[in-house]
């Protein structure tokens, strides 16, 4: 079964399958010079707290649409780039990967930029939340107000991606 | 009109439910649903400024009119991505 | 057998083993928030030529020392970053990976920057050459004069890594 | 003094050998070895400006003095990394 480019699920992430997914898409075969990837891992500490594990929750249908939007934005910005984004939900222990991204392109600069852009945008607009369990309690981590039409946020992501 | 209300993360915790079914008057907007919710669960009011809303699994605005059978979601600030969300 | 952080060899590259190698090094376990990676692939065309395959050749002892130097530079620049670099030599067909890099760090910005820096520096100073075989002939691809003490080149790599 | 000369890529092609053993006079530098080589293989002279040199598997300069048993390498411009070396 071919790995989907975009997915959300409880299973551990397998970066190899994302890389295969962005590398074997039709006409682009053989023209790619670079594949970059990103794995986001659960860390054992956060703002001074000893973290034991995280639990991720997603509004799955909207999260997949957000990933589609991010891919569309990246393809428009970096021509010929292909992206795969898989996000894990449920309990993830320390060292486990919560998100995996792969980006393929003819040129390495575009592959790096698109990969970085994708993680920045995921953090801005994907309806995914994490609950942090630490020694002594737990807390919902709340970051940005998700607004895909926020132009300033999008420009910030582009700037960080430094294409 | 009857709508399904979806709640996530701490909003879900406050309501004690991930999904609620509520009746709303004709001409209601997402804002109408929200106003009802915060009467029912006053702790939710803290999220008025920071949350996002979705209508039928697409981001929407509070002013958006809703129809019978719609699916309305209220979303606390998001924190997807890697580990502990440290910026950069 | 534990995967070495740095290697040069004829075997196909296995990115998973590089990621494992940077992820499980001692005291850092659990404190990483991000792992980035880069795969350089053999493309089917170059300056208008239809490429059939490449052959890579290395001065292996010096190339490994160059990788060590790059790691030292990156660790000095991005504190706490760990890098793995594997370069393949010999014949590599279209779509095959010639170089694999993995970078682990507490923060994603550092992991992206160190990974990008590593590939830029490899291209500047690693004594590795490629011979391109195309329809109608073959040619040695010659790029930069390798000079690890060239400060301008190093600064260029840092700038591209955009830390 | 006797030194081993290592040649790579097109320099190896020009010489038709990856390794040569050559005798050099006392006080010789890497530059002395290179001058000898280009007399033997004039096509190599094109690389005088663009190549790098290494002494015992470490980058070095042409002025570097060599000792008996040293290993001297001449390196054409490099092109490692990904695929076809397109910048950026």
Coordinates of C-alpha atoms in Angstrom, one line a residue:
Chain A
X1 CA 0.0 0.0 0.0
X2 CA 1.3 3.4 -0.9
X3 CA 2.0 5.7 2.0
X4 CA -0.4 8.8 1.9
X5 CA 1.4 12.1 1.7
X6 CA -0.7 13.5 4.5
X7 CA -1.9 11.6 7.6
X8 CA -2.9 11.7 11.2
X9 CA -3.0 8.6 13.3
X10 CA -2.0 6.7 16.5
X11 CA 0.8 4.6 15.0
X12 CA 4.5 5.5 15.4
X13 CA 5.8 7.6 12.5
X14 CA 8.0 6.0 9.9
X15 CA 10.1 8.6 8.2
X16 CA 11.3 6.2 5.5
X17 CA 7.7 5.8 4.2
X18 CA 7.4 9.6 4.0
X19 CA 10.6 9.9 2.1
X20 CA 9.5 7.1 -0.3
X21 CA 6.1 8.9 -0.7
X22 CA 7.7 12.2 -1.8
X23 CA 10.3 10.5 -3.9
X24 CA 8.2 8.3 -6.2
X25 CA 5.5 10.6 -7.4
X26 CA 5.1 10.3 -11.1
X27 CA 6.8 12.6 -13.5
X28 CA 9.3 13.9 -11.0
X29 CA 11.1 10.6 -10.7
X30 CA 14.8 11.1 -11.3
X31 CA 14.7 14.9 -11.3
X32 CA 15.0 15.3 -7.5
X33 CA 18.4 16.3 -6.1
X34 CA 17.4 16.6 -2.5
X35 CA 15.1 15.3 0.1
X36 CA 15.0 17.0 3.5
X37 CA 13.1 15.8 6.5
X38 CA 12.1 16.9 10.0
X39 CA 11.1 14.9 13.0
X40 CA 9.6 16.6 16.1
X41 CA 10.4 14.7 19.2
X42 CA 8.9 14.7 22.7
X43 CA 11.4 16.3 25.1
X44 CA 11.9 15.4 28.7
X45 CA 11.7 18.9 30.0
X46 CA 9.7 22.1 29.3
X47 CA 10.0 25.4 31.1
X48 CA 11.6 23.8 34.1
X49 CA 9.2 20.9 34.3
X50 CA 10.3 17.2 34.1
X51 CA 8.0 15.9 31.4
X52 CA 6.9 12.3 31.6
X53 CA 4.9 12.1 28.3
X54 CA 2.5 14.0 26.1
X55 CA -0.9 13.3 24.8
X56 CA -1.8 14.8 21.4
X57 CA -5.3 15.4 20.2
X58 CA -6.4 16.6 16.8
X59 CA -9.5 17.7 15.0
X60 CA -8.6 15.2 12.3
X61 CA -10.7 16.4 9.4
X62 CA -9.7 20.0 9.8
X63 CA -6.0 19.1 10.5
X64 CA -5.8 17.2 7.2
X65 CA -7.3 20.2 5.4
X66 CA -4.7 22.4 7.1
X67 CA -2.0 20.1 5.9
X68 CA -3.4 20.3 2.4
X69 CA -3.4 24.1 2.6
X70 CA 0.2 24.1 3.8
X71 CA 1.2 21.9 0.9
X72 CA -0.6 24.2 -1.5
X73 CA 1.2 27.2 0.0
X74 CA 4.6 25.5 -0.2
X75 CA 4.1 24.3 -3.8
X76 CA 3.1 27.9 -4.8
X77 CA 6.2 29.3 -3.1
X78 CA 8.8 26.7 -4.1
X79 CA 7.9 25.4 -7.5
X80 CA 8.2 21.6 -7.9
X81 CA 8.6 20.9 -4.2
X82 CA 6.7 17.8 -2.9
X83 CA 5.8 17.5 0.8
X84 CA 4.6 14.7 3.1
X85 CA 3.3 15.4 6.6
X86 CA 2.4 12.8 9.1
X87 CA 1.3 13.8 12.6
X88 CA 0.9 11.3 15.4
X89 CA -1.8 11.6 18.1
X90 CA -2.5 9.9 21.4
X91 CA 0.1 9.2 24.0
X92 CA 3.8 9.8 23.0
X93 CA 6.6 9.0 25.4
X94 CA 9.9 11.0 25.7
X95 CA 12.0 10.7 22.6
X96 CA 9.0 9.6 20.4
X97 CA 8.2 11.5 17.2
X98 CA 5.0 13.5 17.1
X99 CA 5.4 14.9 13.6
X100 CA 7.4 13.8 10.5
X101 CA 7.8 15.9 7.4
X102 CA 9.6 15.1 4.2
X103 CA 10.3 17.5 1.3
X104 CA 11.7 16.6 -2.1
X105 CA 13.0 19.1 -4.7
X106 CA 15.4 19.4 -7.6
X107 CA 17.4 21.8 -5.4
X108 CA 18.4 21.5 -1.8
X109 CA 17.6 25.1 -0.9
X110 CA 14.0 24.7 -1.8
X111 CA 13.8 21.3 0.0
X112 CA 15.2 22.8 3.2
X113 CA 12.9 25.9 3.0
X114 CA 9.7 23.9 2.3
X115 CA 10.4 21.5 5.1
X116 CA 11.0 24.3 7.6
X117 CA 8.0 26.3 6.3
X118 CA 5.8 23.2 6.8
X119 CA 6.7 22.8 10.5
X120 CA 6.2 26.5 11.2
X121 CA 2.8 26.5 9.5
X122 CA 1.7 23.3 11.3
X123 CA 2.4 25.0 14.6
X124 CA 0.5 28.0 13.5
X125 CA -2.7 26.6 11.9
X126 CA -3.0 22.8 12.4
X127 CA -5.8 22.1 14.9
X128 CA -3.7 19.8 17.1
X129 CA -3.2 20.2 20.9
X130 CA -0.9 18.6 23.4
X131 CA -1.4 17.9 27.0
X132 CA 1.8 17.7 28.9
X133 CA 2.2 15.3 31.8
X134 CA 4.9 16.2 34.2
X135 CA 6.0 15.2 37.7
X136 CA 3.2 16.7 39.8
X137 CA 0.4 17.3 37.3
X138 CA -0.6 17.9 33.7
X139 CA -1.4 20.9 31.6
X140 CA -2.7 21.8 28.1
X141 CA -0.1 23.5 26.1
X142 CA -1.7 26.4 24.3
X143 CA 0.2 28.2 21.6
X144 CA -1.0 30.3 18.7
X145 CA -4.6 31.2 17.8
X146 CA -5.1 29.3 14.6
X147 CA -5.9 31.6 11.7
X148 CA -4.9 30.5 8.2
X149 CA -5.8 33.9 6.8
X150 CA -3.3 35.7 9.2
X151 CA -0.9 37.1 6.6
X152 CA 1.6 38.2 9.1
X153 CA 1.9 34.7 10.5
X154 CA 2.4 33.2 7.1
X155 CA 5.1 35.8 6.2
X156 CA 6.8 34.9 9.5
X157 CA 6.9 31.3 8.5
X158 CA 8.3 32.2 5.1
X159 CA 10.9 34.4 6.6
X160 CA 12.0 31.6 9.0
X161 CA 12.2 29.2 6.1
X162 CA 14.6 31.7 4.6
X163 CA 14.3 30.8 1.0
Chain B
X1 CA -32.3 24.3 14.0
X2 CA -30.1 21.6 15.5
X3 CA -26.3 21.8 15.4
X4 CA -23.5 19.6 16.6
X5 CA -20.9 21.4 18.7
X6 CA -17.4 20.0 18.8
X7 CA -15.0 20.9 21.6
X8 CA -11.3 20.2 21.9
X9 CA -8.5 20.2 24.5
X10 CA -9.3 22.3 27.5
X11 CA -12.7 23.4 26.1
X12 CA -13.6 19.7 25.9
X13 CA -12.4 19.3 29.5
X14 CA -14.6 22.3 30.7
X15 CA -17.7 20.9 29.0
X16 CA -16.9 17.3 30.0
X17 CA -17.8 16.3 26.5
X18 CA -16.3 16.3 23.0
X19 CA -19.6 16.7 21.3
X20 CA -22.8 18.4 22.2
X21 CA -26.1 18.7 20.3
X22 CA -27.8 22.1 20.7
X23 CA -30.9 23.7 19.3
X24 CA -30.4 27.3 18.0
X25 CA -32.9 29.8 16.6
X26 CA -33.2 30.6 12.9
X27 CA -30.7 33.2 11.8
X28 CA -28.1 32.1 14.3
X29 CA -24.4 32.6 13.7
X30 CA -21.5 30.7 15.2
X31 CA -21.4 33.6 17.7
X32 CA -24.9 32.7 18.8
X33 CA -23.8 29.2 19.6
X34 CA -20.8 30.4 21.4
X35 CA -22.8 32.9 23.5
X36 CA -25.1 30.0 24.5
X37 CA -22.2 27.8 25.4
X38 CA -20.5 30.4 27.6
X39 CA -23.8 30.8 29.5
X40 CA -23.8 27.1 30.1
X41 CA -20.0 26.9 30.8
X42 CA -18.8 30.3 32.1
X43 CA -15.2 29.1 32.3
X44 CA -15.1 28.9 28.5
X45 CA -15.5 32.7 28.2
X46 CA -11.7 33.1 28.8
X47 CA -11.3 31.7 25.3
X48 CA -13.4 34.3 23.5
X49 CA -10.3 36.2 22.3
X50 CA -7.9 33.4 21.7
X51 CA -9.9 30.6 20.2
X52 CA -10.6 29.7 16.5
X53 CA -13.8 28.4 15.1
X54 CA -14.6 26.0 12.4
X55 CA -17.8 25.2 10.5
X56 CA -18.2 21.8 8.9
X57 CA -14.5 21.2 9.2
X58 CA -13.3 24.4 7.7
X59 CA -12.0 27.5 9.5
X60 CA -14.7 30.1 9.8
X61 CA -15.6 33.4 11.5
X62 CA -17.9 34.0 14.4
X63 CA -20.3 36.1 12.2
X64 CA -20.9 33.1 9.9
X65 CA -24.5 32.1 9.6
X66 CA -25.3 28.5 10.4
X67 CA -27.8 26.0 9.0
X68 CA -29.7 23.1 10.4
X69 CA -27.4 20.1 10.7
X70 CA -24.2 22.1 10.7
X71 CA -21.1 21.0 12.6
X72 CA -19.6 23.9 14.7
X73 CA -16.2 23.5 16.4
X74 CA -14.5 25.7 19.0
X75 CA -10.7 25.4 19.0
X76 CA -8.3 26.6 21.8
X77 CA -5.0 28.0 20.6
X78 CA -3.1 25.2 18.9
X79 CA 0.2 23.6 19.8
X80 CA 0.9 20.9 17.2
X81 CA 4.2 20.1 15.8
X82 CA 7.2 18.9 17.8
X83 CA 7.6 18.1 21.5
X84 CA 7.1 20.9 23.9
X85 CA 6.5 23.8 21.5
X86 CA 9.4 25.9 22.3
X87 CA 9.5 28.6 19.7
X88 CA 12.4 28.1 17.2
Chain C
X1 CA 26.6 -2.8 15.9
X2 CA 26.2 0.9 16.5
X3 CA 26.2 3.0 13.3
X4 CA 29.2 5.4 13.2
X5 CA 28.4 9.1 13.1
X6 CA 30.7 9.6 10.1
X7 CA 31.3 7.1 7.3
X8 CA 32.3 6.7 3.7
X9 CA 31.5 3.5 1.8
X10 CA 30.1 1.7 -1.1
X11 CA 26.8 0.5 0.5
X12 CA 23.5 2.2 0.0
X13 CA 22.8 4.8 2.6
X14 CA 20.3 4.1 5.3
X15 CA 18.9 7.3 6.8
X16 CA 17.2 5.6 9.7
X17 CA 20.6 4.4 11.0
X18 CA 21.9 8.0 10.9
X19 CA 18.9 9.3 12.8
X20 CA 19.3 6.6 15.4
X21 CA 23.0 7.4 15.7
X22 CA 22.4 11.1 16.5
X23 CA 19.4 10.3 18.7
X24 CA 20.8 7.9 21.2
X25 CA 24.1 9.5 22.2
X26 CA 24.4 9.4 26.0
X27 CA 23.4 12.3 28.1
X28 CA 21.4 14.0 25.4
X29 CA 18.8 11.3 25.3
X30 CA 15.3 12.8 25.9
X31 CA 16.4 16.4 25.5
X32 CA 16.2 16.5 21.7
X33 CA 13.2 18.2 20.3
X34 CA 14.1 18.0 16.6
X35 CA 16.0 15.8 14.1
X36 CA 16.5 17.1 10.6
X37 CA 18.0 15.2 7.8
X38 CA 19.2 15.7 4.2
X39 CA 19.5 13.2 1.4
X40 CA 21.4 14.2 -1.8
X41 CA 20.1 12.3 -4.8
X42 CA 21.6 11.6 -8.2
X43 CA 19.5 13.5 -10.7
X44 CA 18.7 12.4 -14.3
X45 CA 19.9 15.7 -15.9
X46 CA 22.6 18.3 -15.4
X47 CA 23.2 21.4 -17.5
X48 CA 21.1 19.9 -20.4
X49 CA 22.8 16.5 -20.3
X50 CA 20.7 13.3 -19.8
X51 CA 22.7 11.7 -17.0
X52 CA 22.7 7.9 -16.8
X53 CA 24.7 7.5 -13.5
X54 CA 27.5 9.0 -11.4
X55 CA 30.6 7.5 -10.0
X56 CA 31.9 9.0 -6.7
X57 CA 35.5 8.8 -5.6
X58 CA 36.9 10.0 -2.3
X59 CA 40.2 10.5 -0.5
X60 CA 38.7 8.5 2.3
X61 CA 41.0 9.3 5.2
X62 CA 41.0 13.0 4.4
X63 CA 37.2 13.0 3.8
X64 CA 36.6 11.5 7.2
X65 CA 38.8 14.2 8.8
X66 CA 36.9 16.8 6.8
X67 CA 33.6 15.5 8.2
X68 CA 35.1 15.7 11.7
X69 CA 36.1 19.3 11.1
X70 CA 32.6 20.1 9.9
X71 CA 31.1 18.5 13.0
X72 CA 33.4 20.4 15.2
X73 CA 32.5 23.7 13.4
X74 CA 28.8 23.0 13.7
X75 CA 29.0 22.0 17.4
X76 CA 30.9 25.2 18.1
X77 CA 28.3 27.3 16.2
X78 CA 25.1 25.5 17.4
X79 CA 25.6 24.4 20.9
X80 CA 24.3 20.9 21.7
X81 CA 23.8 19.9 18.1
X82 CA 24.8 16.3 17.0
X83 CA 25.5 15.4 13.4
X84 CA 25.9 12.2 11.4
X85 CA 27.3 12.3 7.9
X86 CA 27.5 9.3 5.6
X87 CA 28.8 9.6 2.0
X88 CA 28.5 6.9 -0.5
X89 CA 31.1 6.3 -3.2
X90 CA 31.3 4.2 -6.3
X91 CA 28.6 3.9 -8.9
X92 CA 25.2 5.5 -8.0
X93 CA 22.3 5.3 -10.3
X94 CA 19.6 8.0 -10.9
X95 CA 17.5 8.5 -7.7
X96 CA 20.1 6.9 -5.5
X97 CA 21.4 8.8 -2.5
X98 CA 25.0 10.0 -2.5
X99 CA 25.1 11.7 0.9
X100 CA 22.9 11.5 4.0
X101 CA 23.1 13.9 6.9
X102 CA 21.1 13.9 10.2
X103 CA 21.2 16.6 12.9
X104 CA 19.6 16.4 16.3
X105 CA 19.1 19.3 18.7
X106 CA 16.9 20.6 21.5
X107 CA 15.5 23.2 19.1
X108 CA 14.4 22.9 15.5
X109 CA 16.1 26.0 14.3
X110 CA 19.5 24.7 15.3
X111 CA 18.8 21.3 13.8
X112 CA 17.8 22.8 10.4
X113 CA 20.8 25.2 10.4
X114 CA 23.4 22.5 11.3
X115 CA 22.1 20.1 8.7
X116 CA 22.2 22.8 6.0
X117 CA 25.6 24.0 7.1
X118 CA 26.9 20.4 6.9
X119 CA 25.9 19.9 3.2
X120 CA 27.3 23.3 2.2
X121 CA 30.6 22.5 3.9
X122 CA 30.8 19.0 2.5
X123 CA 30.5 20.5 -1.0
X124 CA 33.2 23.0 -0.1
X125 CA 35.9 21.0 1.6
X126 CA 35.3 17.2 1.5
X127 CA 37.8 15.6 -0.9
X128 CA 35.1 13.8 -2.9
X129 CA 34.7 13.8 -6.7
X130 CA 32.0 12.7 -9.1
X131 CA 32.2 11.6 -12.6
X132 CA 29.1 12.1 -14.6
X133 CA 28.1 9.6 -17.2
X134 CA 25.6 10.9 -19.8
X135 CA 24.3 10.0 -23.2
X136 CA 27.4 10.4 -25.3
X137 CA 30.2 10.5 -22.8
X138 CA 31.4 11.2 -19.3
X139 CA 33.0 14.1 -17.5
X140 CA 34.5 14.9 -14.1
X141 CA 32.5 17.4 -12.3
X142 CA 34.8 19.9 -10.7
X143 CA 33.4 22.4 -8.2
X144 CA 35.2 24.4 -5.5
X145 CA 38.9 24.5 -4.7
X146 CA 38.9 22.7 -1.3
X147 CA 40.3 25.0 1.4
X148 CA 39.1 24.5 5.0
X149 CA 40.8 27.7 6.0
X150 CA 38.9 29.8 3.6
X151 CA 37.0 32.0 6.0
X152 CA 34.8 33.6 3.3
X153 CA 33.6 30.1 2.2
X154 CA 32.8 29.1 5.7
X155 CA 30.9 32.3 6.3
X156 CA 29.0 31.7 3.1
X157 CA 28.0 28.3 4.5
X158 CA 26.9 29.8 7.8
X159 CA 24.9 32.5 6.0
X160 CA 23.1 29.9 3.9
X161 CA 22.4 27.9 7.0
X162 CA 20.7 31.1 8.2
X163 CA 21.0 30.6 11.9
Chain D
X1 CA 63.9 11.0 0.2
X2 CA 61.0 8.9 -1.1
X3 CA 57.4 10.0 -1.1
X4 CA 54.1 8.5 -2.1
X5 CA 52.1 10.7 -4.4
X6 CA 48.3 10.2 -4.4
X7 CA 46.2 11.5 -7.3
X8 CA 42.5 11.7 -7.6
X9 CA 39.8 12.2 -10.2
X10 CA 41.1 13.8 -13.4
X11 CA 44.6 14.1 -12.0
X12 CA 44.6 10.3 -11.6
X13 CA 43.3 9.9 -15.1
X14 CA 46.1 12.1 -16.5
X15 CA 48.8 10.1 -14.7
X16 CA 47.1 6.8 -15.4
X17 CA 47.7 5.9 -11.7
X18 CA 46.2 6.6 -8.3
X19 CA 49.6 6.3 -6.6
X20 CA 53.1 7.0 -7.6
X21 CA 56.4 6.7 -5.7
X22 CA 58.9 9.4 -6.4
X23 CA 62.3 10.4 -5.0
X24 CA 62.8 14.0 -4.1
X25 CA 65.9 15.9 -2.9
X26 CA 66.4 16.9 0.7
X27 CA 64.7 20.2 1.6
X28 CA 61.9 19.5 -0.9
X29 CA 58.4 21.0 -0.4
X30 CA 55.1 19.8 -1.7
X31 CA 55.7 22.4 -4.5
X32 CA 58.9 20.6 -5.5
X33 CA 56.9 17.4 -5.9
X34 CA 54.3 19.2 -7.9
X35 CA 56.9 20.8 -10.2
X36 CA 58.3 17.4 -10.9
X37 CA 54.9 15.9 -11.6
X38 CA 53.9 18.7 -14.1
X39 CA 57.2 18.1 -16.0
X40 CA 56.2 14.4 -16.2
X41 CA 52.6 15.1 -17.0
X42 CA 52.2 18.6 -18.6
X43 CA 48.4 18.4 -18.7
X44 CA 48.4 18.6 -14.9
X45 CA 49.7 22.1 -15.0
X46 CA 46.1 23.4 -15.6
X47 CA 45.4 22.5 -12.0
X48 CA 48.1 24.6 -10.5
X49 CA 45.6 27.3 -9.4
X50 CA 42.5 25.3 -8.7
X51 CA 43.8 22.2 -6.9
X52 CA 44.3 21.6 -3.2
X53 CA 47.1 19.6 -1.6
X54 CA 47.3 17.3 1.4
X55 CA 50.2 15.9 3.4
X56 CA 49.7 12.7 5.3
X57 CA 45.9 13.0 4.9
X58 CA 45.6 16.6 6.2
X59 CA 45.2 19.6 4.1
X60 CA 48.5 21.5 3.6
X61 CA 50.1 24.3 1.6
X62 CA 52.5 24.0 -1.3
X63 CA 55.3 25.6 0.8
X64 CA 55.1 22.8 3.3
X65 CA 58.4 20.9 3.7
X66 CA 58.2 17.1 3.3
X67 CA 60.0 14.3 5.0
X68 CA 61.1 10.8 3.9
X69 CA 58.1 8.5 3.8
X70 CA 55.5 11.3 3.5
X71 CA 52.3 10.9 1.7
X72 CA 51.5 13.8 -0.6
X73 CA 48.1 14.2 -2.3
X74 CA 47.0 16.5 -5.1
X75 CA 43.2 17.2 -5.2
X76 CA 41.3 18.7 -8.1
X77 CA 38.4 21.0 -7.2
X78 CA 35.9 18.9 -5.2
X79 CA 32.3 18.1 -6.0
X80 CA 31.0 16.0 -3.2
X81 CA 27.5 16.1 -1.8
X82 CA 24.4 15.6 -3.7
X83 CA 23.7 14.6 -7.3
X84 CA 24.9 17.0 -9.9
X85 CA 26.3 19.7 -7.8
X86 CA 23.9 22.5 -8.9
X87 CA 24.6 25.4 -6.5
X88 CA 21.7 25.8 -4.0

